[in-house]
Short mmCIF file of C-alpha atoms in Angstrom, two decimals:
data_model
loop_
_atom_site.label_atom_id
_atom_site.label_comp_id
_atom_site.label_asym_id
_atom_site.label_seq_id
_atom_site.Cartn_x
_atom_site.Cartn_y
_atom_site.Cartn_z
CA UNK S 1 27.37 77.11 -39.27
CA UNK S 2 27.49 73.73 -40.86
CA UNK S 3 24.01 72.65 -42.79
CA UNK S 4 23.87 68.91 -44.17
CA UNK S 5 22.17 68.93 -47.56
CA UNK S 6 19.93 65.29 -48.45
CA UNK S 7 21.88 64.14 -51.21
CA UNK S 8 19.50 63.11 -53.84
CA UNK S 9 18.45 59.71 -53.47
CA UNK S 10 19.65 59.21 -50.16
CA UNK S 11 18.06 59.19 -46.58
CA UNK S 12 19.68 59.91 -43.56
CA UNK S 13 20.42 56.69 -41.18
CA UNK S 14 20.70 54.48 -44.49
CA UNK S 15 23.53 52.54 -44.94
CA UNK S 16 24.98 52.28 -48.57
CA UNK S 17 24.72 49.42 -50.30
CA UNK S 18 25.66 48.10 -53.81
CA UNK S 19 22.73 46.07 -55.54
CA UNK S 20 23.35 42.30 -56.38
CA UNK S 21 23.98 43.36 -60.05
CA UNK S 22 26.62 45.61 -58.86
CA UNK S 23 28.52 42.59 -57.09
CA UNK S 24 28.75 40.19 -59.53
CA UNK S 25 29.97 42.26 -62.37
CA UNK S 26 28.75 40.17 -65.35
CA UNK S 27 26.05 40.61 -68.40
CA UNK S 28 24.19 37.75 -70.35
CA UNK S 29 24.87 39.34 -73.77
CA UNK S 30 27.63 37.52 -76.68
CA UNK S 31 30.54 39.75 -77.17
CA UNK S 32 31.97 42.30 -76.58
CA UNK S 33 29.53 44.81 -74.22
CA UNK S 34 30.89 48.39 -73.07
CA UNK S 35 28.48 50.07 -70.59
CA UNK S 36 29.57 54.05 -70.20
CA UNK S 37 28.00 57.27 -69.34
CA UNK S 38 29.00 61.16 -70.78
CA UNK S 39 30.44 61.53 -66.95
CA UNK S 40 33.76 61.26 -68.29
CA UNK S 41 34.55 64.05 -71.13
CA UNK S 42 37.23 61.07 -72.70
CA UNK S 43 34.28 59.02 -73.59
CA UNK S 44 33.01 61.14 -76.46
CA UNK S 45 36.42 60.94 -78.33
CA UNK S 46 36.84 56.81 -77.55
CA UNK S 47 33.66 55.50 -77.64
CA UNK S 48 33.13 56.32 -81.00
CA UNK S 49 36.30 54.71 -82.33
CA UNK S 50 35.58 51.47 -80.16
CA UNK S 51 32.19 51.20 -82.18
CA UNK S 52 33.64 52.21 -85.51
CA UNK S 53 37.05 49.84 -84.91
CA UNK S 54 34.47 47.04 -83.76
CA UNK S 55 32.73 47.63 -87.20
CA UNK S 56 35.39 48.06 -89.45
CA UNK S 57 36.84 44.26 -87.91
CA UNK S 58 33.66 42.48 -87.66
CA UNK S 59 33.94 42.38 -83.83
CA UNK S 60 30.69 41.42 -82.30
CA UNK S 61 30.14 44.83 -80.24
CA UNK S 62 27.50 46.81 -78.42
CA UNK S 63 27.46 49.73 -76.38
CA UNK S 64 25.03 50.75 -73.79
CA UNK S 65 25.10 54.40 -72.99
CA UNK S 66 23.85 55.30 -69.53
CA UNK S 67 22.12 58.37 -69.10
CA UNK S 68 20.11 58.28 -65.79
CA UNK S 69 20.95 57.42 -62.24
CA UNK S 70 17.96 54.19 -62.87
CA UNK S 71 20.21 52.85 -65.10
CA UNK S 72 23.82 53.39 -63.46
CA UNK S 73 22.29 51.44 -60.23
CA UNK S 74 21.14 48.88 -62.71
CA UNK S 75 24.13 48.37 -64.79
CA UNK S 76 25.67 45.09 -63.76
CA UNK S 77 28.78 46.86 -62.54
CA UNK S 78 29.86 49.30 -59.99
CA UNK S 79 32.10 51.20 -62.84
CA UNK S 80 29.43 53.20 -64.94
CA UNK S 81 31.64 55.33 -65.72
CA UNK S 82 33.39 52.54 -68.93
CA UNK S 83 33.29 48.83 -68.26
CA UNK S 84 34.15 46.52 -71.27
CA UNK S 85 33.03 42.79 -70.83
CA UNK S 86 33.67 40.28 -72.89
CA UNK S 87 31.49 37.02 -73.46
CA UNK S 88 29.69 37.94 -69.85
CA UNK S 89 32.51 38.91 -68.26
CA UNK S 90 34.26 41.72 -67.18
CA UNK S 91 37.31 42.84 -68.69
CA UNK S 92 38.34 46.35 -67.91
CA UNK S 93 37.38 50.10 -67.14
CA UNK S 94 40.17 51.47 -69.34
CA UNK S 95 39.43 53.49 -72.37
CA UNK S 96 41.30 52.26 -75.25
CA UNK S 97 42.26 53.42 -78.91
CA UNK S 98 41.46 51.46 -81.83
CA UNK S 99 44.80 49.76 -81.55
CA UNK S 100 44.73 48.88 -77.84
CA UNK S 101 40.61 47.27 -78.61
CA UNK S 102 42.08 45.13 -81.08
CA UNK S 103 44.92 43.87 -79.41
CA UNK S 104 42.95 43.24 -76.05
CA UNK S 105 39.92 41.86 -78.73
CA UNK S 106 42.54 39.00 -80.30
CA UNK S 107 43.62 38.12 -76.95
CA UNK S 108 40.19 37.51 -75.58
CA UNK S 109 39.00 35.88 -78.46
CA UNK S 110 42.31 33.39 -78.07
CA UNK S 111 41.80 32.82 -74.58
CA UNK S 112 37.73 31.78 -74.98
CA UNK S 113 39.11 29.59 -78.08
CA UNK S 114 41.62 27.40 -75.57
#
């Protein structure tokens, strides 16, 4: 016999929806911004070389660990999992080394200098 569990957070005859956040995937805050949660095992090796490379070259950086479900439906993208914006905007969901955040750091900083 099949038995539906509720899923946590969820009601039956409710239609999923992304919030507006979610939609418009964009933050306020100078810089570079990566939003990520400890959903993904890779994060605790790259993470921590994205904020030590971002030190080490004086690249304006913060990262915003999410840790609760509150905070993944707040995040101002769909990707909780690791989203890197730039300046406001987002540039991409794909961990890097220290060598791949510089390269893709020089190119954005070239592109919002033109």
């Amino acid at each position: 016999m099949f038995v539906m569990k509720q899923i946590v957070g969820f009601s039956y005859g409710t239609k999923p929806s992304f919030k507006e956040n979610a939609k418009h995937s964009h933050t306020e805050e100078p810089g570079f911004v990566l939003y990520y949660t400890s959903w993904c095992p890779c994060n605790a090796k790259y993470v921590p070389i994205l904020i030590e490379t971002a030190k080490e070259n004086n690249i304006p950086f913060h990262a915003i660990h999410i840790t609760s479900r509150e905070e993944a439906q707040s995040a101002p993208t769909p990707i909780t999992n690791y989203a890197l914006f730039y300046n406001g905007d987002y540039v991409t969901n794909e961990q890097m080394n220290a060598k791949k955040f510089i390269k893709v750091g020089n190119a954005m900083v070239s592109i919002s200098h033109d």
